[in-house]
């Protein structure tokens, strides 16, 4: 049986991400890949940039940081996920209190999760983004505080992981890719890799 992504057979594939969720997700596509040494990236974006463009911009910024390790047979995947609530960009919380405040703001409302992905080789680069709308039910204060204390979601944009307890009890509706909210839009990534 031929591998559906046989067009990638001649590439050494890297996932340039420290996220354990992205590693787990990419492995579901049955792709052999490595994670290179982490490169520090200044994730500053222009202050006047529309919030919807930030994830793609940051994924390209990360791709540029890894350009020195790109060889002829190398393909690198970089990604960034942002949460947008009422036009405001929610990044990763700095403290537990910051996480509680973010979840209070998301409770009982809908927000957008956008993941930008950049695929790079020595002679080609492609960037795309995927948007998912997530609706939270009203979540009680004690539930928010318990989740933050128990799961410590300080490494997650918007202070939550949809695959965790808070997603099970709090996510009322989702319009779009579930995997996108986890950090990697697998269907779209597969389609882009197939034609790359």
Short mmCIF file of N, CA and C in Angstrom, two decimals:
data_model
loop_
_atom_site.label_atom_id
_atom_site.label_comp_id
_atom_site.label_asym_id
_atom_site.label_seq_id
_atom_site.Cartn_x
_atom_site.Cartn_y
_atom_site.Cartn_z
N UNK A 1 0.84 -1.18 0.00
CA UNK A 1 0.00 0.00 0.00
C UNK A 1 0.89 1.25 0.00
N UNK A 2 0.57 2.21 -0.85
CA UNK A 2 1.39 3.41 -0.96
C UNK A 2 0.97 4.45 0.08
N UNK A 3 1.96 5.08 0.70
CA UNK A 3 1.68 6.16 1.65
C UNK A 3 1.00 7.31 0.91
N UNK A 4 -0.14 7.79 1.41
CA UNK A 4 -0.84 8.90 0.74
C UNK A 4 0.02 10.16 0.58
N UNK A 5 0.99 10.35 1.47
CA UNK A 5 1.86 11.52 1.37
C UNK A 5 3.24 11.12 0.82
N UNK A 6 3.23 10.24 -0.20
CA UNK A 6 4.49 9.76 -0.77
C UNK A 6 5.30 10.89 -1.41
N UNK A 7 4.64 12.02 -1.74
CA UNK A 7 5.37 13.17 -2.29
C UNK A 7 6.38 13.74 -1.29
N UNK A 8 6.23 13.36 -0.01
CA UNK A 8 7.15 13.87 1.02
C UNK A 8 8.28 12.89 1.33
N UNK A 9 8.31 11.76 0.64
CA UNK A 9 9.28 10.71 0.95
C UNK A 9 10.73 11.17 0.89
N UNK A 10 11.04 12.13 0.04
CA UNK A 10 12.43 12.57 -0.11
C UNK A 10 12.81 13.70 0.84
N UNK A 11 11.86 14.09 1.71
CA UNK A 11 12.14 15.19 2.63
C UNK A 11 12.41 14.68 4.05
N UNK A 12 13.29 15.36 4.73
CA UNK A 12 13.44 15.19 6.17
C UNK A 12 12.50 16.24 6.77
N UNK A 13 11.53 15.80 7.53
CA UNK A 13 10.49 16.70 8.01
C UNK A 13 10.74 17.09 9.47
N UNK A 14 10.64 18.39 9.72
CA UNK A 14 10.77 18.92 11.07
C UNK A 14 9.48 19.61 11.48
N UNK A 15 9.07 19.40 12.71
CA UNK A 15 8.01 20.20 13.31
C UNK A 15 8.70 21.12 14.30
N UNK A 16 8.78 22.40 13.95
CA UNK A 16 9.49 23.37 14.79
C UNK A 16 8.51 23.92 15.82
N UNK A 17 8.24 23.12 16.84
CA UNK A 17 7.31 23.51 17.89
C UNK A 17 7.64 22.76 19.16
N UNK A 18 7.53 23.47 20.27
CA UNK A 18 7.75 22.83 21.57
C UNK A 18 6.46 22.28 22.15
N UNK A 19 5.35 22.45 21.43
CA UNK A 19 4.05 22.04 21.94
C UNK A 19 3.87 20.52 21.89
N UNK A 20 3.63 19.89 23.03
CA UNK A 20 3.38 18.44 23.00
C UNK A 20 2.10 18.09 22.25
N UNK A 21 1.14 19.01 22.25
CA UNK A 21 -0.11 18.77 21.52
C UNK A 21 0.13 18.74 20.02
N UNK A 22 0.94 19.65 19.51
CA UNK A 22 1.22 19.66 18.07
C UNK A 22 1.98 18.40 17.65
N UNK A 23 2.90 17.95 18.50
CA UNK A 23 3.64 16.72 18.20
C UNK A 23 2.67 15.54 18.11
N UNK A 24 1.78 15.46 19.08
CA UNK A 24 0.80 14.37 19.10
C UNK A 24 -0.10 14.43 17.86
N UNK A 25 -0.53 15.63 17.50
CA UNK A 25 -1.43 15.77 16.36
C UNK A 25 -0.74 15.42 15.05
N UNK A 26 0.47 15.93 14.82
CA UNK A 26 1.16 15.65 13.57
C UNK A 26 1.43 14.15 13.42
N UNK A 27 1.71 13.48 14.53
CA UNK A 27 1.97 12.03 14.46
C UNK A 27 0.72 11.28 13.99
N UNK A 28 -0.45 11.85 14.18
CA UNK A 28 -1.70 11.20 13.73
C UNK A 28 -1.81 11.16 12.21
N UNK A 29 -1.04 11.99 11.51
CA UNK A 29 -1.04 11.96 10.04
C UNK A 29 -0.08 10.88 9.51
N UNK A 30 0.50 10.12 10.44
CA UNK A 30 1.41 9.03 10.07
C UNK A 30 2.63 9.55 9.29
N UNK A 31 3.12 10.70 9.76
CA UNK A 31 4.31 11.32 9.15
C UNK A 31 5.49 11.10 10.08
N UNK A 32 6.62 10.72 9.52
CA UNK A 32 7.85 10.62 10.31
C UNK A 32 8.48 12.00 10.36
N UNK A 33 8.68 12.50 11.57
CA UNK A 33 9.24 13.85 11.70
C UNK A 33 10.12 13.93 12.94
N UNK A 34 10.92 14.98 12.98
CA UNK A 34 11.75 15.27 14.14
C UNK A 34 11.43 16.67 14.63
N UNK A 35 11.79 16.93 15.88
CA UNK A 35 11.64 18.27 16.44
C UNK A 35 13.04 18.84 16.61
N UNK A 36 13.36 19.92 15.90
CA UNK A 36 14.71 20.48 16.01
C UNK A 36 14.91 21.20 17.34
N UNK A 37 16.14 21.53 17.63
CA UNK A 37 16.42 22.32 18.83
C UNK A 37 15.63 23.62 18.76
N UNK A 38 15.11 24.03 19.89
CA UNK A 38 14.29 25.25 19.94
C UNK A 38 15.13 26.47 19.62
N UNK A 39 14.58 27.33 18.78
CA UNK A 39 15.21 28.61 18.45
C UNK A 39 14.35 29.70 19.09
N UNK A 40 14.99 30.62 19.79
CA UNK A 40 14.22 31.70 20.39
C UNK A 40 13.73 32.66 19.31
N UNK A 41 12.43 32.94 19.34
CA UNK A 41 11.83 33.83 18.35
C UNK A 41 11.15 34.98 19.09
N UNK A 42 11.46 36.18 18.67
CA UNK A 42 10.79 37.36 19.23
C UNK A 42 9.41 37.44 18.59
N UNK A 43 8.39 37.05 19.34
CA UNK A 43 7.04 36.96 18.79
C UNK A 43 6.29 38.30 18.88
N UNK A 44 6.97 39.36 18.46
CA UNK A 44 6.35 40.68 18.44
C UNK A 44 5.73 40.90 17.07
N UNK A 45 4.53 41.40 17.06
CA UNK A 45 3.84 41.68 15.80
C UNK A 45 3.46 43.16 15.76
N UNK A 46 3.28 43.72 14.57
CA UNK A 46 2.94 45.14 14.47
C UNK A 46 1.67 45.47 15.26
N UNK A 47 1.71 46.53 16.00
CA UNK A 47 0.61 46.93 16.89
C UNK A 47 -0.70 47.16 16.14
N UNK A 48 -0.58 47.59 14.87
CA UNK A 48 -1.79 47.89 14.09
C UNK A 48 -2.25 46.70 13.23
N UNK A 49 -1.62 45.55 13.40
CA UNK A 49 -1.99 44.37 12.61
C UNK A 49 -3.36 43.86 13.06
N UNK A 50 -4.27 43.56 12.11
CA UNK A 50 -5.55 42.98 12.49
C UNK A 50 -5.33 41.66 13.23
N UNK A 51 -6.09 41.44 14.29
CA UNK A 51 -5.92 40.25 15.13
C UNK A 51 -5.99 38.96 14.31
N UNK A 52 -6.82 38.95 13.27
CA UNK A 52 -7.00 37.75 12.43
C UNK A 52 -5.75 37.37 11.65
N UNK A 53 -4.81 38.32 11.49
CA UNK A 53 -3.58 38.07 10.71
C UNK A 53 -2.38 37.65 11.56
N UNK A 54 -2.53 37.76 12.89
CA UNK A 54 -1.37 37.57 13.77
C UNK A 54 -0.83 36.14 13.74
N UNK A 55 -1.70 35.14 13.77
CA UNK A 55 -1.23 33.74 13.80
C UNK A 55 -0.39 33.40 12.57
N UNK A 56 -0.86 33.81 11.39
CA UNK A 56 -0.09 33.56 10.16
C UNK A 56 1.24 34.30 10.18
N UNK A 57 1.21 35.54 10.63
CA UNK A 57 2.42 36.35 10.71
C UNK A 57 3.46 35.68 11.61
N UNK A 58 3.01 35.21 12.78
CA UNK A 58 3.93 34.58 13.73
C UNK A 58 4.45 33.24 13.22
N UNK A 59 3.62 32.51 12.49
CA UNK A 59 4.10 31.23 11.94
C UNK A 59 5.20 31.48 10.90
N UNK A 60 5.06 32.56 10.12
CA UNK A 60 6.11 32.92 9.14
C UNK A 60 7.38 33.40 9.86
N UNK A 61 7.18 34.15 10.93
CA UNK A 61 8.32 34.64 11.73
C UNK A 61 9.12 33.47 12.28
N UNK A 62 8.42 32.46 12.77
CA UNK A 62 9.08 31.26 13.28
C UNK A 62 9.80 30.53 12.15
N UNK A 63 9.17 30.46 10.99
CA UNK A 63 9.79 29.79 9.83
C UNK A 63 11.12 30.47 9.47
N UNK A 64 11.14 31.80 9.50
CA UNK A 64 12.37 32.54 9.18
C UNK A 64 13.48 32.23 10.19
N UNK A 65 13.09 32.06 11.45
CA UNK A 65 14.09 31.76 12.49
C UNK A 65 14.76 30.41 12.25
N UNK A 66 14.04 29.50 11.60
CA UNK A 66 14.60 28.16 11.33
C UNK A 66 15.23 28.05 9.94
N UNK A 67 15.22 29.12 9.17
CA UNK A 67 15.77 29.08 7.82
C UNK A 67 17.21 28.56 7.76
N UNK A 68 18.07 28.89 8.75
CA UNK A 68 19.46 28.39 8.68
C UNK A 68 19.59 26.87 8.67
N UNK A 69 18.59 26.13 9.16
CA UNK A 69 18.74 24.66 9.15
C UNK A 69 18.04 24.01 7.94
N UNK A 70 17.45 24.85 7.09
CA UNK A 70 16.77 24.29 5.93
C UNK A 70 17.80 23.93 4.85
N UNK A 71 17.82 22.64 4.50
CA UNK A 71 18.66 22.18 3.41
C UNK A 71 17.76 21.75 2.27
N UNK A 72 18.38 21.29 1.19
CA UNK A 72 17.61 20.96 -0.02
C UNK A 72 16.51 19.94 0.23
N UNK A 73 16.78 18.99 1.12
CA UNK A 73 15.81 17.91 1.36
C UNK A 73 15.03 18.08 2.67
N UNK A 74 14.96 19.32 3.17
CA UNK A 74 14.31 19.59 4.45
C UNK A 74 12.97 20.28 4.26
N UNK A 75 11.98 19.86 5.03
CA UNK A 75 10.68 20.53 5.06
C UNK A 75 10.38 20.84 6.52
N UNK A 76 10.07 22.10 6.80
CA UNK A 76 9.81 22.53 8.18
C UNK A 76 8.39 23.06 8.30
N UNK A 77 7.71 22.62 9.35
CA UNK A 77 6.36 23.09 9.66
C UNK A 77 6.43 23.94 10.93
N UNK A 78 5.94 25.17 10.83
CA UNK A 78 5.85 26.05 12.00
C UNK A 78 4.39 26.49 12.15
N UNK A 79 3.99 26.77 13.38
CA UNK A 79 2.58 27.13 13.61
C UNK A 79 2.45 28.06 14.81
N UNK A 80 1.36 28.79 14.84
CA UNK A 80 1.03 29.62 15.99
C UNK A 80 -0.49 29.69 16.11
N UNK A 81 -0.98 29.63 17.34
CA UNK A 81 -2.42 29.67 17.59
C UNK A 81 -2.76 30.87 18.46
N UNK A 82 -3.81 31.59 18.08
CA UNK A 82 -4.27 32.72 18.89
C UNK A 82 -5.77 32.58 19.17
N UNK A 83 -6.18 33.20 20.25
CA UNK A 83 -7.59 33.25 20.63
C UNK A 83 -8.01 34.71 20.55
N UNK A 84 -9.15 34.95 19.89
CA UNK A 84 -9.66 36.31 19.75
C UNK A 84 -11.05 36.38 20.38
N UNK A 85 -11.16 37.21 21.39
CA UNK A 85 -12.43 37.38 22.10
C UNK A 85 -12.89 38.82 21.97
N UNK A 86 -13.98 39.02 21.25
CA UNK A 86 -14.52 40.36 21.05
C UNK A 86 -13.46 41.32 20.51
N UNK A 87 -12.69 40.83 19.52
CA UNK A 87 -11.67 41.66 18.88
C UNK A 87 -10.35 41.74 19.64
N UNK A 88 -10.31 41.21 20.86
CA UNK A 88 -9.09 41.27 21.67
C UNK A 88 -8.32 39.96 21.57
N UNK A 89 -7.02 40.09 21.34
CA UNK A 89 -6.15 38.94 21.22
C UNK A 89 -5.78 38.43 22.61
N UNK A 90 -6.06 37.14 22.86
CA UNK A 90 -5.68 36.54 24.14
C UNK A 90 -4.50 35.59 23.88
N UNK A 91 -3.37 35.93 24.44
CA UNK A 91 -2.21 35.06 24.29
C UNK A 91 -2.15 34.05 25.42
N UNK A 92 -0.94 33.64 25.78
CA UNK A 92 -0.77 32.73 26.90
C UNK A 92 -0.79 33.54 28.20
N UNK A 93 -1.50 33.07 29.21
CA UNK A 93 -1.55 33.83 30.47
C UNK A 93 -0.20 33.84 31.17
N UNK A 94 0.12 34.98 31.78
CA UNK A 94 1.40 35.11 32.48
C UNK A 94 1.35 34.50 33.88
N UNK A 95 0.16 34.53 34.49
CA UNK A 95 -0.01 34.04 35.86
C UNK A 95 -1.32 33.26 35.96
N UNK A 96 -1.52 32.58 37.09
CA UNK A 96 -2.78 31.87 37.31
C UNK A 96 -3.95 32.85 37.34
N UNK A 97 -3.74 34.01 37.96
CA UNK A 97 -4.81 35.01 38.01
C UNK A 97 -5.16 35.52 36.62
N UNK A 98 -4.15 35.65 35.79
CA UNK A 98 -4.34 36.06 34.40
C UNK A 98 -5.19 35.01 33.67
N UNK A 99 -4.91 33.73 33.94
CA UNK A 99 -5.67 32.63 33.32
C UNK A 99 -7.13 32.67 33.77
N UNK A 100 -7.35 32.91 35.07
CA UNK A 100 -8.72 33.00 35.60
C UNK A 100 -9.46 34.14 34.91
N UNK A 101 -8.80 35.28 34.77
CA UNK A 101 -9.44 36.45 34.13
C UNK A 101 -9.81 36.16 32.68
N UNK A 102 -8.92 35.48 31.96
CA UNK A 102 -9.21 35.13 30.56
C UNK A 102 -10.43 34.22 30.47
N UNK A 103 -10.49 33.21 31.32
CA UNK A 103 -11.61 32.27 31.28
C UNK A 103 -12.92 32.93 31.70
N UNK A 104 -12.84 33.87 32.63
CA UNK A 104 -14.03 34.64 33.00
C UNK A 104 -14.55 35.41 31.79
N UNK A 105 -13.62 35.97 31.00
CA UNK A 105 -14.01 36.74 29.82
C UNK A 105 -14.61 35.85 28.74
N UNK A 106 -14.17 34.58 28.66
CA UNK A 106 -14.68 33.65 27.64
C UNK A 106 -15.99 33.00 28.05
N UNK A 107 -16.24 32.90 29.34
CA UNK A 107 -17.42 32.21 29.86
C UNK A 107 -18.72 32.81 29.32
N UNK A 108 -19.59 31.92 28.81
CA UNK A 108 -20.90 32.35 28.32
C UNK A 108 -20.87 33.08 26.99
N UNK A 109 -19.76 33.00 26.28
CA UNK A 109 -19.62 33.74 25.02
C UNK A 109 -18.97 32.89 23.95
N UNK A 110 -19.00 33.39 22.72
CA UNK A 110 -18.29 32.75 21.61
C UNK A 110 -17.00 33.51 21.33
N UNK A 111 -15.98 32.78 20.92
CA UNK A 111 -14.72 33.41 20.54
C UNK A 111 -14.14 32.66 19.35
N UNK A 112 -13.10 33.23 18.75
CA UNK A 112 -12.44 32.62 17.59
C UNK A 112 -11.07 32.09 17.97
N UNK A 113 -10.74 30.93 17.43
CA UNK A 113 -9.39 30.39 17.56
C UNK A 113 -8.82 30.29 16.15
N UNK A 114 -7.67 30.91 15.94
CA UNK A 114 -7.03 30.90 14.62
C UNK A 114 -5.63 30.31 14.75
N UNK A 115 -5.35 29.32 13.92
CA UNK A 115 -4.00 28.77 13.85
C UNK A 115 -3.42 29.09 12.48
N UNK A 116 -2.24 29.69 12.50
CA UNK A 116 -1.50 29.96 11.27
C UNK A 116 -0.42 28.90 11.13
N UNK A 117 -0.25 28.38 9.93
CA UNK A 117 0.76 27.34 9.68
C UNK A 117 1.60 27.74 8.47
N UNK A 118 2.91 27.57 8.59
CA UNK A 118 3.81 27.82 7.46
C UNK A 118 4.60 26.54 7.17
N UNK A 119 4.60 26.15 5.90
CA UNK A 119 5.38 25.00 5.43
C UNK A 119 6.52 25.56 4.59
N UNK A 120 7.75 25.21 4.94
CA UNK A 120 8.91 25.77 4.25
C UNK A 120 9.88 24.70 3.78
N UNK A 121 10.39 24.89 2.56
CA UNK A 121 11.52 24.11 2.06
C UNK A 121 12.56 25.13 1.59
N UNK A 122 13.65 24.64 1.04
CA UNK A 122 14.72 25.54 0.60
C UNK A 122 14.24 26.49 -0.48
N UNK A 123 13.30 26.06 -1.32
CA UNK A 123 12.91 26.91 -2.46
C UNK A 123 11.43 27.28 -2.49
N UNK A 124 10.72 26.98 -1.43
CA UNK A 124 9.28 27.22 -1.46
C UNK A 124 8.76 27.45 -0.05
N UNK A 125 7.71 28.30 0.04
CA UNK A 125 7.06 28.52 1.33
C UNK A 125 5.57 28.75 1.11
N UNK A 126 4.77 28.17 2.00
CA UNK A 126 3.33 28.32 1.90
C UNK A 126 2.77 28.57 3.30
N UNK A 127 1.91 29.57 3.43
CA UNK A 127 1.29 29.90 4.72
C UNK A 127 -0.22 29.90 4.57
N UNK A 128 -0.90 29.36 5.56
CA UNK A 128 -2.36 29.40 5.58
C UNK A 128 -2.82 29.53 7.03
N UNK A 129 -4.08 29.89 7.21
CA UNK A 129 -4.65 29.92 8.56
C UNK A 129 -6.04 29.32 8.53
N UNK A 130 -6.44 28.78 9.67
CA UNK A 130 -7.76 28.16 9.82
C UNK A 130 -8.42 28.77 11.05
N UNK A 131 -9.70 29.10 10.92
CA UNK A 131 -10.45 29.72 12.01
C UNK A 131 -11.57 28.80 12.50
N UNK A 132 -11.70 28.70 13.80
CA UNK A 132 -12.76 27.90 14.42
C UNK A 132 -13.48 28.78 15.44
N UNK A 133 -14.80 28.70 15.45
CA UNK A 133 -15.57 29.45 16.44
C UNK A 133 -15.94 28.49 17.58
N UNK A 134 -15.66 28.93 18.80
CA UNK A 134 -15.94 28.11 19.98
C UNK A 134 -16.90 28.88 20.89
N UNK A 135 -17.97 28.20 21.30
CA UNK A 135 -18.94 28.82 22.22
C UNK A 135 -18.83 28.15 23.58
N UNK A 136 -18.55 28.95 24.59
CA UNK A 136 -18.51 28.44 25.96
C UNK A 136 -19.85 28.63 26.64
N UNK A 137 -20.25 27.65 27.43
CA UNK A 137 -21.39 27.82 28.32
C UNK A 137 -20.94 28.73 29.47
N UNK A 138 -21.89 29.12 30.31
CA UNK A 138 -21.54 29.88 31.50
C UNK A 138 -20.78 28.94 32.44
N UNK A 139 -19.58 29.33 32.81
CA UNK A 139 -18.76 28.49 33.70
C UNK A 139 -18.66 29.21 35.05
N UNK A 140 -18.92 28.46 36.10
CA UNK A 140 -18.90 29.04 37.45
C UNK A 140 -17.48 29.43 37.85
N UNK A 141 -17.37 30.43 38.70
CA UNK A 141 -16.08 30.92 39.17
C UNK A 141 -15.25 29.80 39.81
N UNK A 142 -15.90 29.00 40.68
CA UNK A 142 -15.15 27.93 41.35
C UNK A 142 -14.66 26.87 40.36
N UNK A 143 -15.41 26.67 39.27
CA UNK A 143 -14.99 25.72 38.24
C UNK A 143 -13.75 26.24 37.51
N UNK A 144 -13.77 27.53 37.20
CA UNK A 144 -12.62 28.16 36.54
C UNK A 144 -11.38 28.06 37.42
N UNK A 145 -11.55 28.41 38.69
CA UNK A 145 -10.41 28.40 39.61
C UNK A 145 -9.86 26.99 39.80
N UNK A 146 -10.77 26.00 39.89
CA UNK A 146 -10.33 24.61 40.05
C UNK A 146 -9.55 24.16 38.82
N UNK A 147 -10.07 24.49 37.64
CA UNK A 147 -9.39 24.10 36.40
C UNK A 147 -7.99 24.70 36.32
N UNK A 148 -7.88 25.98 36.61
CA UNK A 148 -6.58 26.66 36.51
C UNK A 148 -5.59 26.06 37.51
N UNK A 149 -6.03 25.80 38.74
CA UNK A 149 -5.15 25.21 39.77
C UNK A 149 -4.74 23.79 39.40
N UNK A 150 -5.68 23.02 38.83
CA UNK A 150 -5.43 21.61 38.56
C UNK A 150 -4.64 21.39 37.27
N UNK A 151 -4.96 22.15 36.22
CA UNK A 151 -4.37 21.91 34.91
C UNK A 151 -3.26 22.89 34.52
N UNK A 152 -3.13 24.00 35.27
CA UNK A 152 -2.09 25.00 35.00
C UNK A 152 -1.95 25.32 33.51
N UNK A 153 -2.98 25.91 32.91
CA UNK A 153 -2.97 26.14 31.45
C UNK A 153 -2.18 27.39 31.03
N UNK A 154 -1.01 27.59 31.62
CA UNK A 154 -0.24 28.81 31.33
C UNK A 154 0.49 28.74 29.99
N UNK A 155 0.52 27.55 29.37
CA UNK A 155 1.20 27.40 28.08
C UNK A 155 0.20 27.39 26.92
N UNK A 156 -1.04 27.82 27.20
CA UNK A 156 -2.09 27.73 26.18
C UNK A 156 -2.70 29.10 25.90
N UNK A 157 -2.81 29.43 24.63
CA UNK A 157 -3.49 30.67 24.23
C UNK A 157 -4.92 30.64 24.75
N UNK A 158 -5.36 31.72 25.37
CA UNK A 158 -6.72 31.77 25.90
C UNK A 158 -6.89 31.05 27.21
N UNK A 159 -5.82 30.45 27.73
CA UNK A 159 -5.80 29.79 29.04
C UNK A 159 -6.64 28.52 29.14
N UNK A 160 -6.81 27.83 27.99
CA UNK A 160 -7.52 26.56 28.10
C UNK A 160 -7.10 25.60 26.99
N UNK A 161 -7.26 24.30 27.30
CA UNK A 161 -7.07 23.25 26.30
C UNK A 161 -8.42 22.60 26.08
N UNK A 162 -8.91 22.65 24.86
CA UNK A 162 -10.24 22.11 24.56
C UNK A 162 -10.33 20.62 24.85
N UNK A 163 -9.19 19.93 24.80
CA UNK A 163 -9.16 18.48 25.03
C UNK A 163 -9.14 18.15 26.52
N UNK A 164 -9.06 19.17 27.38
CA UNK A 164 -8.99 18.96 28.82
C UNK A 164 -10.38 19.09 29.46
N UNK A 165 -10.42 18.98 30.76
CA UNK A 165 -11.67 19.01 31.55
C UNK A 165 -12.54 20.21 31.20
N UNK A 166 -11.92 21.38 31.07
CA UNK A 166 -12.69 22.60 30.79
C UNK A 166 -13.43 22.50 29.45
N UNK A 167 -12.82 21.83 28.48
CA UNK A 167 -13.48 21.63 27.20
C UNK A 167 -14.66 20.70 27.32
N UNK A 168 -14.50 19.68 28.15
CA UNK A 168 -15.58 18.70 28.35
C UNK A 168 -16.80 19.34 29.00
N UNK A 169 -16.57 20.19 29.99
CA UNK A 169 -17.72 20.75 30.72
C UNK A 169 -18.15 22.13 30.22
N UNK A 170 -17.26 22.80 29.50
CA UNK A 170 -17.54 24.18 29.16
C UNK A 170 -17.86 24.49 27.72
N UNK A 171 -17.37 23.65 26.79
CA UNK A 171 -17.59 23.96 25.37
C UNK A 171 -18.99 23.49 24.95
N UNK A 172 -19.82 24.47 24.65
CA UNK A 172 -21.22 24.22 24.30
C UNK A 172 -21.37 23.89 22.81
N UNK A 173 -20.57 24.56 22.00
CA UNK A 173 -20.69 24.39 20.55
C UNK A 173 -19.35 24.74 19.90
N UNK A 174 -19.10 24.09 18.77
CA UNK A 174 -17.87 24.39 18.02
C UNK A 174 -18.23 24.41 16.54
N UNK A 175 -17.77 25.43 15.85
CA UNK A 175 -18.02 25.56 14.42
C UNK A 175 -16.68 25.61 13.72
N UNK A 176 -16.28 24.46 13.16
CA UNK A 176 -14.97 24.39 12.52
C UNK A 176 -14.17 23.22 13.05
N UNK A 177 -12.86 23.26 12.84
CA UNK A 177 -11.97 22.15 13.17
C UNK A 177 -11.64 22.10 14.66
N UNK A 178 -11.94 20.95 15.28
CA UNK A 178 -11.58 20.71 16.68
C UNK A 178 -10.06 20.72 16.84
N UNK A 179 -9.37 20.05 15.90
CA UNK A 179 -7.91 19.95 15.99
C UNK A 179 -7.25 21.33 15.86
N UNK A 180 -7.89 22.22 15.14
CA UNK A 180 -7.39 23.58 15.02
C UNK A 180 -7.32 24.24 16.40
N UNK A 181 -8.34 24.01 17.22
CA UNK A 181 -8.37 24.60 18.56
C UNK A 181 -7.28 23.97 19.43
N UNK A 182 -6.95 22.71 19.17
CA UNK A 182 -5.85 22.06 19.89
C UNK A 182 -4.49 22.60 19.45
N UNK A 183 -4.41 23.19 18.24
CA UNK A 183 -3.16 23.80 17.82
C UNK A 183 -2.64 23.43 16.45
N UNK A 184 -3.34 22.52 15.74
CA UNK A 184 -2.88 22.15 14.40
C UNK A 184 -4.08 21.66 13.58
N UNK A 185 -4.48 22.43 12.56
CA UNK A 185 -5.65 22.04 11.75
C UNK A 185 -5.30 20.89 10.80
N UNK A 186 -5.51 19.67 11.25
CA UNK A 186 -4.98 18.49 10.55
C UNK A 186 -5.53 18.31 9.14
N UNK A 187 -6.82 18.49 8.94
CA UNK A 187 -7.38 18.29 7.61
C UNK A 187 -6.73 19.23 6.60
N UNK A 188 -6.69 20.50 6.94
CA UNK A 188 -6.11 21.50 6.02
C UNK A 188 -4.61 21.25 5.83
N UNK A 189 -3.91 20.91 6.91
CA UNK A 189 -2.48 20.64 6.80
C UNK A 189 -2.23 19.45 5.88
N UNK A 190 -3.02 18.40 6.03
CA UNK A 190 -2.88 17.22 5.17
C UNK A 190 -3.07 17.60 3.70
N UNK A 191 -4.12 18.39 3.43
CA UNK A 191 -4.40 18.82 2.04
C UNK A 191 -3.25 19.65 1.49
N UNK A 192 -2.69 20.54 2.30
CA UNK A 192 -1.60 21.40 1.85
C UNK A 192 -0.33 20.57 1.61
N UNK A 193 -0.06 19.60 2.48
CA UNK A 193 1.13 18.76 2.31
C UNK A 193 0.99 17.86 1.07
N UNK A 194 -0.22 17.42 0.80
CA UNK A 194 -0.47 16.52 -0.33
C UNK A 194 -0.14 17.21 -1.65
N UNK A 195 -0.41 18.53 -1.72
CA UNK A 195 -0.17 19.23 -2.98
C UNK A 195 1.15 20.01 -2.97
N UNK A 196 1.90 19.95 -1.85
CA UNK A 196 3.11 20.78 -1.73
C UNK A 196 4.19 20.29 -2.68
#
